[in-house]
Coordinates of C-alpha atoms in Angstrom, one line a residue:
M1 CA 161.4 64.1 90.6
I2 CA 160.5 60.9 88.7
R3 CA 156.8 60.1 88.4
F4 CA 155.2 56.9 87.0
E5 CA 151.6 56.7 85.7
N6 CA 150.3 53.3 84.9
L7 CA 153.7 52.2 83.6
T8 CA 154.1 48.7 82.3
L9 CA 157.5 47.3 81.2
G10 CA 158.4 44.0 79.6
Y11 CA 159.5 42.1 76.5
G12 CA 156.9 40.6 74.2
S13 CA 154.5 38.6 76.3
L14 CA 156.7 38.8 79.4
T15 CA 155.6 41.6 81.8
L16 CA 158.3 42.6 84.3
I17 CA 156.5 45.6 86.0
D18 CA 152.8 46.1 85.6
S19 CA 150.6 49.2 86.1
L20 CA 153.2 51.1 88.2
S21 CA 152.0 54.5 89.6
G22 CA 154.1 56.4 92.1
E23 CA 157.0 58.8 92.4
I24 CA 160.6 59.1 93.5
P25 CA 161.2 62.5 95.1
S26 CA 164.1 64.9 94.7
G27 CA 166.5 65.5 97.6
G28 CA 166.7 61.8 98.5
L29 CA 168.6 58.6 97.8
T30 CA 166.5 55.7 96.6
A31 CA 167.6 52.1 96.2
L32 CA 166.1 49.9 93.6
V33 CA 166.1 46.3 94.8
G34 CA 164.8 43.0 93.6
R35 CA 165.9 39.6 92.5
N36 CA 168.0 39.1 89.3
G37 CA 166.1 39.4 86.1
T38 CA 163.1 41.2 87.5
G39 CA 163.5 44.5 85.6
K40 CA 165.9 46.7 87.6
S41 CA 168.1 47.6 84.6
T42 CA 165.1 47.7 82.3
L43 CA 163.4 50.3 84.5
L44 CA 166.5 52.5 84.7
R45 CA 167.0 52.3 80.9
A46 CA 163.3 53.2 80.4
I47 CA 163.7 56.3 82.7
A48 CA 166.7 57.3 80.7
A49 CA 164.7 56.9 77.4
L50 CA 167.1 54.1 76.3
G51 CA 164.6 51.3 76.4
P52 CA 160.9 50.8 75.4
K53 CA 157.9 50.8 77.6
Q54 CA 154.7 48.8 76.9
R55 CA 152.3 51.4 78.1
G56 CA 151.9 54.2 80.6
E57 CA 154.0 57.4 81.3
I58 CA 157.3 58.3 82.8
I59 CA 157.4 62.0 83.8
L60 CA 160.7 63.7 84.7
C61 CA 160.6 67.0 86.5
G62 CA 157.1 67.6 85.2
K63 CA 157.6 66.6 81.6
R64 CA 156.8 63.3 79.8
I65 CA 160.0 61.8 78.4
E66 CA 158.4 61.9 74.9
E67 CA 158.3 65.7 75.3
L68 CA 162.0 66.1 75.9
S69 CA 164.4 66.6 73.1
P70 CA 167.7 64.7 73.2
T71 CA 169.5 67.8 74.5
E72 CA 166.8 68.4 77.1
M73 CA 167.0 64.8 78.2
A74 CA 170.8 65.0 78.6
K75 CA 170.2 68.1 80.8
T76 CA 167.6 66.2 82.9
V77 CA 169.0 62.7 83.4
A78 CA 172.5 61.3 83.9
L79 CA 173.0 57.5 83.8
V80 CA 176.0 55.7 85.3
T81 CA 176.2 52.1 84.0
T82 CA 177.7 49.1 85.7
D83 CA 180.4 48.7 83.1
K84 CA 184.0 48.9 84.2
V85 CA 185.5 52.0 82.4
R86 CA 189.2 52.1 81.7
I87 CA 190.0 55.0 79.3
T88 CA 193.8 55.1 78.7
N89 CA 194.1 58.2 76.6
L90 CA 192.1 60.7 78.6
R91 CA 192.9 62.3 81.9
C92 CA 190.2 62.1 84.6
R93 CA 189.3 65.8 84.1
D94 CA 188.7 65.1 80.4
V95 CA 186.4 62.2 81.2
V96 CA 184.4 64.4 83.6
A97 CA 184.3 67.1 81.0
L98 CA 182.4 64.8 78.7
G99 CA 179.4 65.5 81.0
R100 CA 179.5 69.1 79.7
A101 CA 178.6 68.0 76.2
P102 CA 174.9 69.1 76.4
Y103 CA 176.1 72.7 77.2
T104 CA 179.1 73.3 74.9
N105 CA 179.0 75.3 71.7
W106 CA 178.5 73.8 68.3
I107 CA 182.1 72.6 68.0
G108 CA 182.0 71.1 71.5
R109 CA 184.6 73.5 72.9
I110 CA 184.9 73.6 76.7
Q111 CA 184.6 77.2 78.1
P112 CA 186.1 78.5 81.3
Q113 CA 182.8 78.1 83.1
D114 CA 182.7 74.5 82.0
E115 CA 186.2 73.9 83.4
A116 CA 185.0 75.4 86.7
I117 CA 182.1 73.0 86.8
V118 CA 184.4 70.0 86.1
G119 CA 186.6 71.1 89.0
E120 CA 183.6 71.4 91.3
A121 CA 182.4 67.9 90.3
L122 CA 185.8 66.3 91.0
A123 CA 185.9 68.1 94.3
S124 CA 182.4 66.9 95.2
V125 CA 183.5 63.2 94.9
G126 CA 186.9 63.8 96.6
M127 CA 188.9 63.2 93.4
S128 CA 190.5 66.6 92.7
D129 CA 194.0 65.1 93.2
Y130 CA 193.3 62.6 90.4
A131 CA 192.4 65.2 87.8
D132 CA 195.5 64.6 85.6
R133 CA 195.7 60.8 86.1
T134 CA 194.3 58.3 83.6
M135 CA 191.7 55.7 84.7
D136 CA 193.8 52.7 83.6
S137 CA 196.0 53.3 86.7
M138 CA 193.2 53.6 89.2
S139 CA 191.1 51.2 91.4
D140 CA 187.5 50.3 90.6
G141 CA 186.3 52.6 93.4
E142 CA 188.2 55.5 92.2
C143 CA 187.0 55.0 88.6
Q144 CA 183.4 54.8 89.9
R145 CA 183.9 58.2 91.6
I146 CA 185.1 59.7 88.3
M147 CA 182.0 58.4 86.5
I148 CA 179.8 59.9 89.2
A149 CA 181.7 63.2 88.8
R150 CA 181.0 63.1 85.1
A151 CA 177.3 62.7 86.0
L152 CA 177.5 65.7 88.4
A153 CA 179.2 67.8 85.7
Q154 CA 176.2 67.1 83.5
Q155 CA 174.2 69.1 86.0
T156 CA 171.0 67.0 85.8
S157 CA 168.2 66.9 88.4
I158 CA 168.1 63.1 88.2
I159 CA 171.0 60.7 88.4
L160 CA 170.5 57.0 87.7
L161 CA 173.1 54.3 88.6
D162 CA 173.0 50.7 87.6
E163 CA 174.7 48.5 90.2
P164 CA 177.4 51.2 91.1
T165 CA 178.9 49.0 93.9
A166 CA 179.1 45.8 91.8
F167 CA 182.9 45.6 91.6
L168 CA 183.7 47.2 95.0
D169 CA 184.7 45.7 98.3
M170 CA 182.5 46.3 101.4
P171 CA 184.2 49.4 102.7
N172 CA 184.1 51.1 99.3
R173 CA 180.5 50.0 98.8
Y174 CA 179.5 51.8 102.0
E175 CA 181.7 54.8 101.2
L176 CA 180.2 55.2 97.7
C177 CA 176.6 54.9 99.0
T178 CA 177.4 57.5 101.7
L179 CA 178.7 59.8 99.0
L180 CA 175.5 59.3 96.9
R181 CA 173.4 60.1 100.0
R182 CA 175.3 63.3 100.7
L183 CA 175.0 64.4 97.1
A184 CA 171.2 63.8 97.1
H185 CA 170.7 65.7 100.3
E186 CA 173.1 68.6 99.7
E187 CA 172.4 69.2 96.0
R188 CA 168.7 68.3 96.1
K189 CA 169.1 65.7 93.4
C190 CA 166.9 62.7 92.7
I191 CA 169.3 59.7 92.9
L192 CA 168.1 56.2 92.1
F193 CA 170.5 53.3 92.1
S194 CA 170.0 49.5 91.7
T195 CA 171.7 47.3 94.2
H196 CA 171.9 43.9 95.8
E197 CA 173.3 45.4 99.0
L198 CA 170.1 45.3 101.1
D199 CA 171.8 46.1 104.4
I200 CA 173.5 49.2 103.0
A201 CA 170.3 50.3 101.2
L202 CA 168.2 50.0 104.4
E203 CA 170.8 51.9 106.5
L204 CA 171.6 54.8 104.1
C205 CA 168.7 55.3 101.7
D206 CA 165.7 57.5 102.3
S207 CA 163.4 55.3 100.2
I208 CA 163.3 51.8 98.8
A209 CA 161.8 50.9 95.4
L210 CA 161.3 47.1 95.6
I211 CA 160.4 45.0 92.6
S212 CA 158.2 42.1 93.5
P213 CA 157.1 40.9 90.1
P214 CA 155.0 42.2 88.5
H215 CA 154.7 45.0 91.0
L216 CA 157.1 47.8 92.2
H217 CA 156.6 49.2 95.7
I218 CA 158.1 52.6 96.5
L219 CA 158.1 53.6 100.2
P220 CA 160.2 55.5 102.7
T221 CA 162.8 53.1 104.2
E222 CA 161.1 52.7 107.6
E223 CA 157.7 52.1 106.0
M224 CA 159.2 49.6 103.6
V225 CA 160.6 47.6 106.5
R226 CA 157.2 47.6 108.3
S227 CA 155.3 46.7 105.2
G228 CA 156.7 43.1 105.1
H229 CA 157.6 43.3 101.4
I230 CA 161.3 42.8 102.0
E231 CA 161.2 39.6 104.1
R232 CA 158.5 38.1 101.8
L233 CA 160.9 38.6 98.9
F234 CA 164.3 38.0 100.4
T235 CA 164.3 36.1 103.7
T236 CA 162.4 33.7 105.9
G237 CA 163.2 35.9 108.9
I238 CA 162.0 39.2 110.3
V239 CA 163.8 42.4 109.2
R240 CA 164.2 44.9 112.0
F241 CA 165.1 48.5 111.3
D242 CA 166.3 50.9 114.1
P243 CA 165.5 54.4 112.9
A244 CA 167.7 55.9 115.7
T245 CA 170.8 54.2 114.4
R246 CA 169.6 53.5 110.9
S247 CA 170.8 49.9 111.3
V248 CA 169.2 46.7 110.1
S249 CA 169.1 43.2 111.5
V250 CA 167.4 39.9 110.5
K251 CA 166.0 37.6 113.1
E252 CA 165.4 34.0 112.0

């Protein structure tokens, strides 16, 4: 679980998110949405203790981030960035094995139990057959799955993803978000990802965290739709959500 207490983020005199209090629960998929430049990446980096906060608290699984050592942090939060990763000299299984770094011995040697966890992570994202391939010969969608497998091998309670669908076509965007939803539900992880794919977020996510500067609203998906925050921020129409089919439509 991620909890915020009076959190304020920004740069200098610019406030992006002000006095945020709320939580993102475990066992669900949450989409972080908002216009460009409103603080999505800043918030993800702050949660991962990679960026500053102006005031307030970020609490991960019951502990303030300042109380977590680097090793404890690496065992609590995994971050998948939006960067395209093309590693030519490492097999996919070796890339995924990097997620075991917080657990290896002092010389970083992979043990048999680590190898088993790497295999399970590859299987979870449907990439077992790619274990001995290198990422320079794979599609963007396949590479993104490998990076998610690395995060799974890290065995954290929280997984953060910054625009994981940015370089994918529509079928692969939907497939990837379906995978994230399954992992959140089956493995009881807290998964938060930033996205511009509002339709996919409304259809597949359990909750929406919407940045409407300088505020961030966190609500279950159906409540977010009824709240009116989305149409005020993104459209001039009415967003309709069908909970039976988990489909969304916009009426002008």
